Amino acid sequence: MLKAIIVDDEDKAIKSLSWELSNFNDEVEIVNTFSNPEKALEFIDNNSIDCLFLDIEMPTMDGFQFIEKLPRKDFAIVITTAYNEYAIEALKKEAIDYLLKPVDTDDLEQCLKKITKFTQRIAQVDTDEKFEKILFNFNQRLSKKKIIINADGKLIFLKPEEIVCVESDGNYSSIHTIEAKKIVVTKKLKEVNGLLPEDMFFRIHNSYIINLDKVKEYYKTDGYVILEMNHKIPVSRQKKTEFLDKF
């Protein structure tokens, strides 16, 4: 059952929407109603809900200002209004739908379907995050920790020795492995560097991190290294002395 609250400065509008929602009593539970937006914000801060039915035209705080002040937005927001011109702005403000007053039963039924889909997506994301945290905590307890990479909608567990080098591509990074695989992640090189063991990896250039164990050759004059899998990586002048000290 969906837990919903209604925020509207008109008691008549609250009673009307409550009555409409009562026709779906096996789907919706109205846990509270508010004519005072501040009290509604306080309630949301301390309680879990699935849906907020929110009026736009309120004297002390309009609906858009209310959305800006929300402590969190892990629930569906539905705008209720007598004015159709608010529809586009409502959807831009992270509302999943809007209902015109007086509320039509068919429109409300379609809206509830959208709310259900939204809450299912939120629940799945929450489950995925919890599972990811469990895997991360388990990995932290291992004597030989693996590198956890989030890419292509999945978690990839790599042993440090499987990584040859990491290459920067703006806001993305490409991880090259000993199996000649290229894994693209939505992390900057600095972020990836923070995941790697300092004693094994070295940022040899602004655009490259190398696995020191994979270095085969260093060309002093030309300023580059050859790694396993024949990766040719430039050595930054500023990093040259520090790189040699690693050996």
mmCIF file of N, CA, C and O in Angstrom, residues 132-216:
data_model
loop_
_atom_site.group_PDB
_atom_site.id
_atom_site.type_symbol
_atom_site.label_atom_id
_atom_site.label_comp_id
_atom_site.label_asym_id
_atom_site.label_seq_id
_atom_site.Cartn_x
_atom_site.Cartn_y
_atom_site.Cartn_z
ATOM 1 N N GLU A 132 25.531 -3.611 -2.719
ATOM 2 C CA GLU A 132 26.860 -3.109 -3.057
ATOM 3 C C GLU A 132 27.665 -2.824 -1.792
ATOM 4 O O GLU A 132 28.868 -3.105 -1.730
ATOM 5 N N LYS A 133 27.007 -2.279 -0.765
ATOM 6 C CA LYS A 133 27.680 -1.973 0.489
ATOM 7 C C LYS A 133 28.134 -3.259 1.192
ATOM 8 O O LYS A 133 29.225 -3.320 1.757
ATOM 9 N N ILE A 134 27.285 -4.293 1.130
ATOM 10 C CA ILE A 134 27.636 -5.584 1.735
ATOM 11 C C ILE A 134 28.885 -6.154 1.057
ATOM 12 O O ILE A 134 29.817 -6.625 1.724
ATOM 13 N N LEU A 135 28.908 -6.109 -0.270
ATOM 14 C CA LEU A 135 30.061 -6.619 -1.018
ATOM 15 C C LEU A 135 31.319 -5.819 -0.697
ATOM 16 O O LEU A 135 32.405 -6.386 -0.536
ATOM 17 N N PHE A 136 31.172 -4.500 -0.605
ATOM 18 C CA PHE A 136 32.311 -3.643 -0.307
ATOM 19 C C PHE A 136 32.875 -3.958 1.084
ATOM 20 O O PHE A 136 34.090 -4.091 1.262
ATOM 21 N N ASN A 137 31.983 -4.086 2.072
ATOM 22 C CA ASN A 137 32.424 -4.385 3.443
ATOM 23 C C ASN A 137 33.087 -5.753 3.534
ATOM 24 O O ASN A 137 34.068 -5.932 4.271
ATOM 25 N N PHE A 138 32.547 -6.731 2.789
ATOM 26 C CA PHE A 138 33.163 -8.058 2.770
ATOM 27 C C PHE A 138 34.564 -7.992 2.173
ATOM 28 O O PHE A 138 35.504 -8.587 2.688
ATOM 29 N N ASN A 139 34.698 -7.236 1.097
ATOM 30 C CA ASN A 139 35.991 -7.089 0.429
ATOM 31 C C ASN A 139 37.016 -6.442 1.352
ATOM 32 O O ASN A 139 38.203 -6.794 1.328
ATOM 33 N N GLN A 140 36.575 -5.499 2.198
ATOM 34 C CA GLN A 140 37.476 -4.811 3.114
ATOM 35 C C GLN A 140 38.068 -5.755 4.153
ATOM 36 O O GLN A 140 39.155 -5.506 4.681
ATOM 37 N N ARG A 141 37.357 -6.846 4.428
ATOM 38 C CA ARG A 141 37.833 -7.800 5.449
ATOM 39 C C ARG A 141 38.820 -8.823 4.881
ATOM 40 O O ARG A 141 39.460 -9.551 5.625
ATOM 41 N N LEU A 142 38.909 -8.884 3.556
ATOM 42 C CA LEU A 142 39.822 -9.842 2.941
ATOM 43 C C LEU A 142 41.264 -9.387 3.091
ATOM 44 O O LEU A 142 41.559 -8.190 3.077
ATOM 45 N N SER A 143 42.163 -10.344 3.236
ATOM 46 C CA SER A 143 43.583 -9.996 3.373
ATOM 47 C C SER A 143 44.123 -9.406 2.078
ATOM 48 O O SER A 143 44.958 -8.515 2.081
ATOM 49 N N LYS A 144 43.642 -9.925 0.952
ATOM 50 C CA LYS A 144 44.017 -9.380 -0.349
ATOM 51 C C LYS A 144 42.774 -8.750 -0.973
ATOM 52 O O LYS A 144 41.948 -9.433 -1.566
ATOM 53 N N LYS A 145 42.645 -7.456 -0.792
ATOM 54 C CA LYS A 145 41.453 -6.752 -1.250
ATOM 55 C C LYS A 145 41.441 -6.628 -2.779
ATOM 56 O O LYS A 145 42.473 -6.423 -3.403
ATOM 57 N N LYS A 146 40.269 -6.744 -3.341
ATOM 58 C CA LYS A 146 40.100 -6.531 -4.767
ATOM 59 C C LYS A 146 39.659 -5.090 -5.025
ATOM 60 O O LYS A 146 39.144 -4.416 -4.140
ATOM 61 N N ILE A 147 39.876 -4.640 -6.235
ATOM 62 C CA ILE A 147 39.436 -3.311 -6.650
ATOM 63 C C ILE A 147 38.010 -3.455 -7.183
ATOM 64 O O ILE A 147 37.767 -4.252 -8.088
ATOM 65 N N ILE A 148 37.074 -2.719 -6.597
ATOM 66 C CA ILE A 148 35.673 -2.798 -7.023
ATOM 67 C C ILE A 148 35.391 -1.666 -8.002
ATOM 68 O O ILE A 148 35.480 -0.487 -7.650
ATOM 69 N N ILE A 149 35.024 -2.039 -9.230
ATOM 70 C CA ILE A 149 34.757 -1.071 -10.293
ATOM 71 C C ILE A 149 33.285 -1.155 -10.685
ATOM 72 O O ILE A 149 32.772 -2.239 -10.970
ATOM 73 N N ASN A 150 32.616 -0.004 -10.687
ATOM 74 C CA ASN A 150 31.216 0.061 -11.108
ATOM 75 C C ASN A 150 31.171 0.512 -12.569
ATOM 76 O O ASN A 150 31.461 1.660 -12.879
ATOM 77 N N ALA A 151 30.833 -0.401 -13.469
ATOM 78 C CA ALA A 151 30.840 -0.081 -14.904
ATOM 79 C C ALA A 151 29.815 -0.923 -15.644
ATOM 80 O O ALA A 151 29.591 -2.093 -15.311
ATOM 81 N N ASP A 152 29.180 -0.321 -16.639
ATOM 82 C CA ASP A 152 28.208 -1.022 -17.490
ATOM 83 C C ASP A 152 27.093 -1.686 -16.694
ATOM 84 O O ASP A 152 26.643 -2.798 -17.009
ATOM 85 N N GLY A 153 26.661 -1.023 -15.614
ATOM 86 C CA GLY A 153 25.554 -1.555 -14.827
ATOM 87 C C GLY A 153 25.894 -2.758 -13.984
ATOM 88 O O GLY A 153 25.007 -3.504 -13.549
ATOM 89 N N LYS A 154 27.191 -2.978 -13.732
ATOM 90 C CA LYS A 154 27.588 -4.125 -12.911
ATOM 91 C C LYS A 154 28.814 -3.771 -12.088
ATOM 92 O O LYS A 154 29.520 -2.792 -12.366
ATOM 93 N N LEU A 155 29.065 -4.546 -11.050
ATOM 94 C CA LEU A 155 30.269 -4.398 -10.235
ATOM 95 C C LEU A 155 31.316 -5.381 -10.730
ATOM 96 O O LEU A 155 31.049 -6.575 -10.855
ATOM 97 N N ILE A 156 32.498 -4.877 -11.021
ATOM 98 C CA ILE A 156 33.598 -5.715 -11.499
ATOM 99 C C ILE A 156 34.668 -5.775 -10.406
ATOM 100 O O ILE A 156 35.113 -4.733 -9.916
ATOM 101 N N PHE A 157 35.060 -6.976 -10.024
ATOM 102 C CA PHE A 157 36.064 -7.175 -8.978
ATOM 103 C C PHE A 157 37.388 -7.550 -9.633
ATOM 104 O O PHE A 157 37.502 -8.601 -10.272
ATOM 105 N N LEU A 158 38.363 -6.685 -9.484
ATOM 106 C CA LEU A 158 39.672 -6.909 -10.097
ATOM 107 C C LEU A 158 40.745 -7.056 -9.031
ATOM 108 O O LEU A 158 40.785 -6.288 -8.068
ATOM 109 N N LYS A 159 41.621 -8.025 -9.223
ATOM 110 C CA LYS A 159 42.815 -8.093 -8.390
ATOM 111 C C LYS A 159 43.769 -6.999 -8.864
ATOM 112 O O LYS A 159 43.860 -6.747 -10.064
ATOM 113 N N PRO A 160 44.471 -6.340 -7.953
ATOM 114 C CA PRO A 160 45.389 -5.267 -8.363
ATOM 115 C C PRO A 160 46.363 -5.711 -9.442
ATOM 116 O O PRO A 160 46.674 -4.955 -10.365
ATOM 117 N N GLU A 161 46.828 -6.952 -9.334
ATOM 118 C CA GLU A 161 47.817 -7.438 -10.301
ATOM 119 C C GLU A 161 47.219 -7.668 -11.692
ATOM 120 O O GLU A 161 47.951 -7.893 -12.658
ATOM 121 N N GLU A 162 45.891 -7.612 -11.809
ATOM 122 C CA GLU A 162 45.258 -7.770 -13.113
ATOM 123 C C GLU A 162 45.246 -6.462 -13.908
ATOM 124 O O GLU A 162 45.010 -6.464 -15.113
ATOM 125 N N ILE A 163 45.495 -5.349 -13.229
ATOM 126 C CA ILE A 163 45.447 -4.042 -13.870
ATOM 127 C C ILE A 163 46.839 -3.660 -14.368
ATOM 128 O O ILE A 163 47.807 -3.680 -13.604
ATOM 129 N N VAL A 164 46.946 -3.310 -15.641
ATOM 130 C CA VAL A 164 48.222 -2.886 -16.217
ATOM 131 C C VAL A 164 48.393 -1.378 -16.081
ATOM 132 O O VAL A 164 49.409 -0.889 -15.602
ATOM 133 N N CYS A 165 47.363 -0.640 -16.490
ATOM 134 C CA CYS A 165 47.419 0.820 -16.397
ATOM 135 C C CYS A 165 46.018 1.398 -16.478
ATOM 136 O O CYS A 165 45.062 0.698 -16.831
ATOM 137 N N VAL A 166 45.921 2.681 -16.145
ATOM 138 C CA VAL A 166 44.651 3.397 -16.235
ATOM 139 C C VAL A 166 44.899 4.676 -17.018
ATOM 140 O O VAL A 166 45.861 5.404 -16.748
ATOM 141 N N GLU A 167 44.032 4.944 -17.970
ATOM 142 C CA GLU A 167 44.194 6.101 -18.847
ATOM 143 C C GLU A 167 43.032 7.072 -18.660
ATOM 144 O O GLU A 167 41.866 6.667 -18.575
ATOM 145 N N SER A 168 43.348 8.363 -18.579
ATOM 146 C CA SER A 168 42.316 9.393 -18.403
ATOM 147 C C SER A 168 41.670 9.758 -19.728
ATOM 148 O O SER A 168 42.315 9.826 -20.763
ATOM 149 N N ASP A 169 40.353 10.014 -19.648
ATOM 150 C CA ASP A 169 39.623 10.520 -20.804
ATOM 151 C C ASP A 169 38.591 11.531 -20.301
ATOM 152 O O ASP A 169 37.388 11.294 -20.343
ATOM 153 N N GLY A 170 39.095 12.654 -19.781
ATOM 154 C CA GLY A 170 38.219 13.683 -19.224
ATOM 155 C C GLY A 170 37.554 13.210 -17.948
ATOM 156 O O GLY A 170 38.229 12.890 -16.966
ATOM 157 N N ASN A 171 36.229 13.140 -17.956
ATOM 158 C CA ASN A 171 35.475 12.684 -16.790
ATOM 159 C C ASN A 171 35.388 11.162 -16.717
ATOM 160 O O ASN A 171 34.751 10.624 -15.807
ATOM 161 N N TYR A 172 35.996 10.486 -17.666
ATOM 162 C CA TYR A 172 36.004 9.028 -17.701
ATOM 163 C C TYR A 172 37.445 8.519 -17.544
ATOM 164 O O TYR A 172 38.401 9.253 -17.740
ATOM 165 N N SER A 173 37.553 7.242 -17.198
ATOM 166 C CA SER A 173 38.866 6.593 -17.143
ATOM 167 C C SER A 173 38.748 5.213 -17.766
ATOM 168 O O SER A 173 37.713 4.545 -17.635
ATOM 169 N N SER A 174 39.822 4.792 -18.452
ATOM 170 C CA SER A 174 39.855 3.468 -19.068
ATOM 171 C C SER A 174 40.877 2.606 -18.340
ATOM 172 O O SER A 174 42.055 2.969 -18.246
ATOM 173 N N ILE A 175 40.410 1.484 -17.819
ATOM 174 C CA ILE A 175 41.278 0.550 -17.107
ATOM 175 C C ILE A 175 41.683 -0.564 -18.065
ATOM 176 O O ILE A 175 40.825 -1.248 -18.627
ATOM 177 N N HIS A 176 42.986 -0.737 -18.264
ATOM 178 C CA HIS A 176 43.502 -1.773 -19.157
ATOM 179 C C HIS A 176 44.002 -2.944 -18.310
ATOM 180 O O HIS A 176 44.779 -2.758 -17.374
ATOM 181 N N THR A 177 43.576 -4.149 -18.646
ATOM 182 C CA THR A 177 43.913 -5.325 -17.850
ATOM 183 C C THR A 177 44.883 -6.245 -18.600
ATOM 184 O O THR A 177 45.124 -6.083 -19.799
ATOM 185 N N ILE A 178 45.403 -7.235 -17.878
ATOM 186 C CA ILE A 178 46.348 -8.182 -18.471
ATOM 187 C C ILE A 178 45.676 -9.074 -19.505
ATOM 188 O O ILE A 178 46.352 -9.739 -20.292
ATOM 189 N N GLU A 179 44.344 -9.104 -19.495
ATOM 190 C CA GLU A 179 43.609 -9.893 -20.484
ATOM 191 C C GLU A 179 43.268 -9.046 -21.714
ATOM 192 O O GLU A 179 42.429 -9.427 -22.528
ATOM 193 N N ALA A 180 43.915 -7.886 -21.795
ATOM 194 C CA ALA A 180 43.704 -6.961 -22.920
ATOM 195 C C ALA A 180 42.284 -6.420 -22.964
ATOM 196 O O ALA A 180 41.777 -6.046 -24.029
ATOM 197 N N LYS A 181 41.654 -6.370 -21.800
ATOM 198 C CA LYS A 181 40.313 -5.777 -21.714
ATOM 199 C C LYS A 181 40.431 -4.294 -21.378
ATOM 200 O O LYS A 181 41.366 -3.875 -20.691
ATOM 201 N N LYS A 182 39.462 -3.531 -21.854
ATOM 202 C CA LYS A 182 39.407 -2.107 -21.559
ATOM 203 C C LYS A 182 38.071 -1.833 -20.861
ATOM 204 O O LYS A 182 37.010 -2.013 -21.444
ATOM 205 N N ILE A 183 38.158 -1.409 -19.600
ATOM 206 C CA ILE A 183 36.957 -1.143 -18.809
ATOM 207 C C ILE A 183 36.828 0.360 -18.622
ATOM 208 O O ILE A 183 37.694 0.996 -18.021
ATOM 209 N N VAL A 184 35.744 0.929 -19.139
ATOM 210 C CA VAL A 184 35.527 2.373 -19.040
ATOM 211 C C VAL A 184 34.633 2.663 -17.838
ATOM 212 O O VAL A 184 33.552 2.084 -17.697
ATOM 213 N N VAL A 185 35.107 3.556 -16.964
ATOM 214 C CA VAL A 185 34.350 3.915 -15.762
ATOM 215 C C VAL A 185 34.082 5.418 -15.750
ATOM 216 O O VAL A 185 34.867 6.207 -16.272
ATOM 217 N N THR A 186 32.988 5.805 -15.129
ATOM 218 C CA THR A 186 32.621 7.227 -15.052
ATOM 219 C C THR A 186 33.269 7.862 -13.820
ATOM 220 O O THR A 186 32.589 8.386 -12.940
ATOM 221 N N LYS A 187 34.574 7.776 -13.760
ATOM 222 C CA LYS A 187 35.354 8.396 -12.692
ATOM 223 C C LYS A 187 36.565 9.090 -13.302
ATOM 224 O O LYS A 187 37.141 8.588 -14.265
ATOM 225 N N LYS A 188 36.928 10.219 -12.710
ATOM 226 C CA LYS A 188 38.148 10.884 -13.153
ATOM 227 C C LYS A 188 39.345 10.075 -12.664
ATOM 228 O O LYS A 188 39.238 9.273 -11.729
ATOM 229 N N LEU A 189 40.495 10.316 -13.280
ATOM 230 C CA LEU A 189 41.697 9.546 -12.956
ATOM 231 C C LEU A 189 42.061 9.668 -11.476
ATOM 232 O O LEU A 189 42.492 8.704 -10.852
ATOM 233 N N LYS A 190 41.854 10.850 -10.907
ATOM 234 C CA LYS A 190 42.171 11.062 -9.500
ATOM 235 C C LYS A 190 41.338 10.150 -8.607
ATOM 236 O O LYS A 190 41.833 9.610 -7.608
ATOM 237 N N GLU A 191 40.056 9.971 -8.970
ATOM 238 C CA GLU A 191 39.173 9.101 -8.181
ATOM 239 C C GLU A 191 39.615 7.646 -8.276
ATOM 240 O O GLU A 191 39.621 6.917 -7.274
ATOM 241 N N VAL A 192 39.966 7.213 -9.478
ATOM 242 C CA VAL A 192 40.431 5.833 -9.654
ATOM 243 C C VAL A 192 41.729 5.613 -8.886
ATOM 244 O O VAL A 192 41.930 4.568 -8.257
ATOM 245 N N ASN A 193 42.592 6.612 -8.906
ATOM 246 C CA ASN A 193 43.863 6.518 -8.195
ATOM 247 C C ASN A 193 43.659 6.256 -6.702
ATOM 248 O O ASN A 193 44.430 5.533 -6.068
ATOM 249 N N GLY A 194 42.589 6.838 -6.166
ATOM 250 C CA GLY A 194 42.288 6.637 -4.747
ATOM 251 C C GLY A 194 41.852 5.226 -4.418
ATOM 252 O O GLY A 194 41.870 4.828 -3.244
ATOM 253 N N LEU A 195 41.460 4.446 -5.419
ATOM 254 C CA LEU A 195 41.037 3.060 -5.201
ATOM 255 C C LEU A 195 42.199 2.078 -5.247
ATOM 256 O O LEU A 195 42.066 0.934 -4.802
ATOM 257 N N LEU A 196 43.338 2.524 -5.782
ATOM 258 C CA LEU A 196 44.451 1.614 -6.044
ATOM 259 C C LEU A 196 45.486 1.635 -4.928
ATOM 260 O O LEU A 196 45.726 2.681 -4.319
ATOM 261 N N PRO A 197 46.119 0.502 -4.656
ATOM 262 C CA PRO A 197 47.177 0.439 -3.629
ATOM 263 C C PRO A 197 48.358 1.338 -3.988
ATOM 264 O O PRO A 197 48.912 1.232 -5.089
ATOM 265 N N GLU A 198 48.761 2.207 -3.081
ATOM 266 C CA GLU A 198 49.836 3.162 -3.355
ATOM 267 C C GLU A 198 51.177 2.488 -3.603
ATOM 268 O O GLU A 198 52.014 3.012 -4.331
ATOM 269 N N ASP A 199 51.405 1.340 -2.979
ATOM 270 C CA ASP A 199 52.697 0.680 -3.114
ATOM 271 C C ASP A 199 52.850 -0.045 -4.458
ATOM 272 O O ASP A 199 53.944 -0.454 -4.835
ATOM 273 N N MET A 200 51.738 -0.172 -5.194
ATOM 274 C CA MET A 200 51.787 -0.909 -6.453
ATOM 275 C C MET A 200 51.561 -0.011 -7.671
ATOM 276 O O MET A 200 52.075 -0.306 -8.763
ATOM 277 N N PHE A 201 50.840 1.087 -7.484
ATOM 278 C CA PHE A 201 50.478 1.933 -8.616
ATOM 279 C C PHE A 201 51.080 3.339 -8.470
ATOM 280 O O PHE A 201 51.270 3.838 -7.369
ATOM 281 N N PHE A 202 51.348 3.943 -9.602
ATOM 282 C CA PHE A 202 51.983 5.261 -9.604
ATOM 283 C C PHE A 202 51.409 6.105 -10.738
ATOM 284 O O PHE A 202 51.311 5.638 -11.880
ATOM 285 N N ARG A 203 51.034 7.326 -10.398
ATOM 286 C CA ARG A 203 50.541 8.243 -11.439
ATOM 287 C C ARG A 203 51.750 8.880 -12.112
ATOM 288 O O ARG A 203 52.322 9.850 -11.629
ATOM 289 N N ILE A 204 52.104 8.329 -13.246
ATOM 290 C CA ILE A 204 53.343 8.690 -13.922
ATOM 291 C C ILE A 204 53.187 9.907 -14.830
ATOM 292 O O ILE A 204 54.161 10.492 -15.296
ATOM 293 N N HIS A 205 51.926 10.274 -15.066
ATOM 294 C CA HIS A 205 51.612 11.369 -15.985
ATOM 295 C C HIS A 205 50.212 11.858 -15.626
ATOM 296 O O HIS A 205 49.430 11.137 -14.985
ATOM 297 N N ASN A 206 49.876 13.096 -16.005
ATOM 298 C CA ASN A 206 48.540 13.614 -15.720
ATOM 299 C C ASN A 206 47.442 12.710 -16.273
ATOM 300 O O ASN A 206 46.335 12.667 -15.738
ATOM 301 N N SER A 207 47.761 11.983 -17.322
ATOM 302 C CA SER A 207 46.746 11.167 -17.998
ATOM 303 C C SER A 207 46.905 9.672 -17.768
ATOM 304 O O SER A 207 46.110 8.893 -18.318
ATOM 305 N N TYR A 208 47.891 9.259 -16.972
ATOM 306 C CA TYR A 208 48.141 7.822 -16.823
ATOM 307 C C TYR A 208 48.528 7.422 -15.399
ATOM 308 O O TYR A 208 49.276 8.129 -14.720
ATOM 309 N N ILE A 209 48.011 6.255 -15.005
ATOM 310 C CA ILE A 209 48.467 5.559 -13.798
ATOM 311 C C ILE A 209 48.995 4.209 -14.268
ATOM 312 O O ILE A 209 48.351 3.543 -15.099
ATOM 313 N N ILE A 210 50.142 3.806 -13.757
ATOM 314 C CA ILE A 210 50.692 2.511 -14.179
ATOM 315 C C ILE A 210 50.852 1.578 -12.985
ATOM 316 O O ILE A 210 50.987 2.019 -11.835
ATOM 317 N N ASN A 211 50.813 0.303 -13.280
ATOM 318 C CA ASN A 211 51.145 -0.721 -12.303
ATOM 319 C C ASN A 211 52.662 -0.912 -12.370
ATOM 320 O O ASN A 211 53.189 -1.351 -13.392
ATOM 321 N N LEU A 212 53.366 -0.570 -11.306
ATOM 322 C CA LEU A 212 54.834 -0.615 -11.314
ATOM 323 C C LEU A 212 55.367 -2.019 -11.585
ATOM 324 O O LEU A 212 56.454 -2.179 -12.139
ATOM 325 N N ASP A 213 54.592 -3.039 -11.210
ATOM 326 C CA ASP A 213 55.030 -4.411 -11.444
ATOM 327 C C ASP A 213 54.971 -4.799 -12.919
ATOM 328 O O ASP A 213 55.509 -5.843 -13.316
ATOM 329 N N LYS A 214 54.294 -3.979 -13.716
ATOM 330 C CA LYS A 214 54.133 -4.302 -15.138
ATOM 331 C C LYS A 214 55.137 -3.562 -16.027
ATOM 332 O O LYS A 214 55.087 -3.686 -17.256
ATOM 333 N N VAL A 215 56.049 -2.794 -15.429
ATOM 334 C CA VAL A 215 57.031 -2.051 -16.213
ATOM 335 C C VAL A 215 58.080 -3.009 -16.785
ATOM 336 O O VAL A 215 58.709 -3.770 -16.045
ATOM 337 N N LYS A 216 58.278 -2.983 -18.096
ATOM 338 C CA LYS A 216 59.269 -3.830 -18.759
ATOM 339 C C LYS A 216 60.517 -3.031 -19.140
ATOM 340 O O LYS A 216 61.634 -3.493 -18.969
#
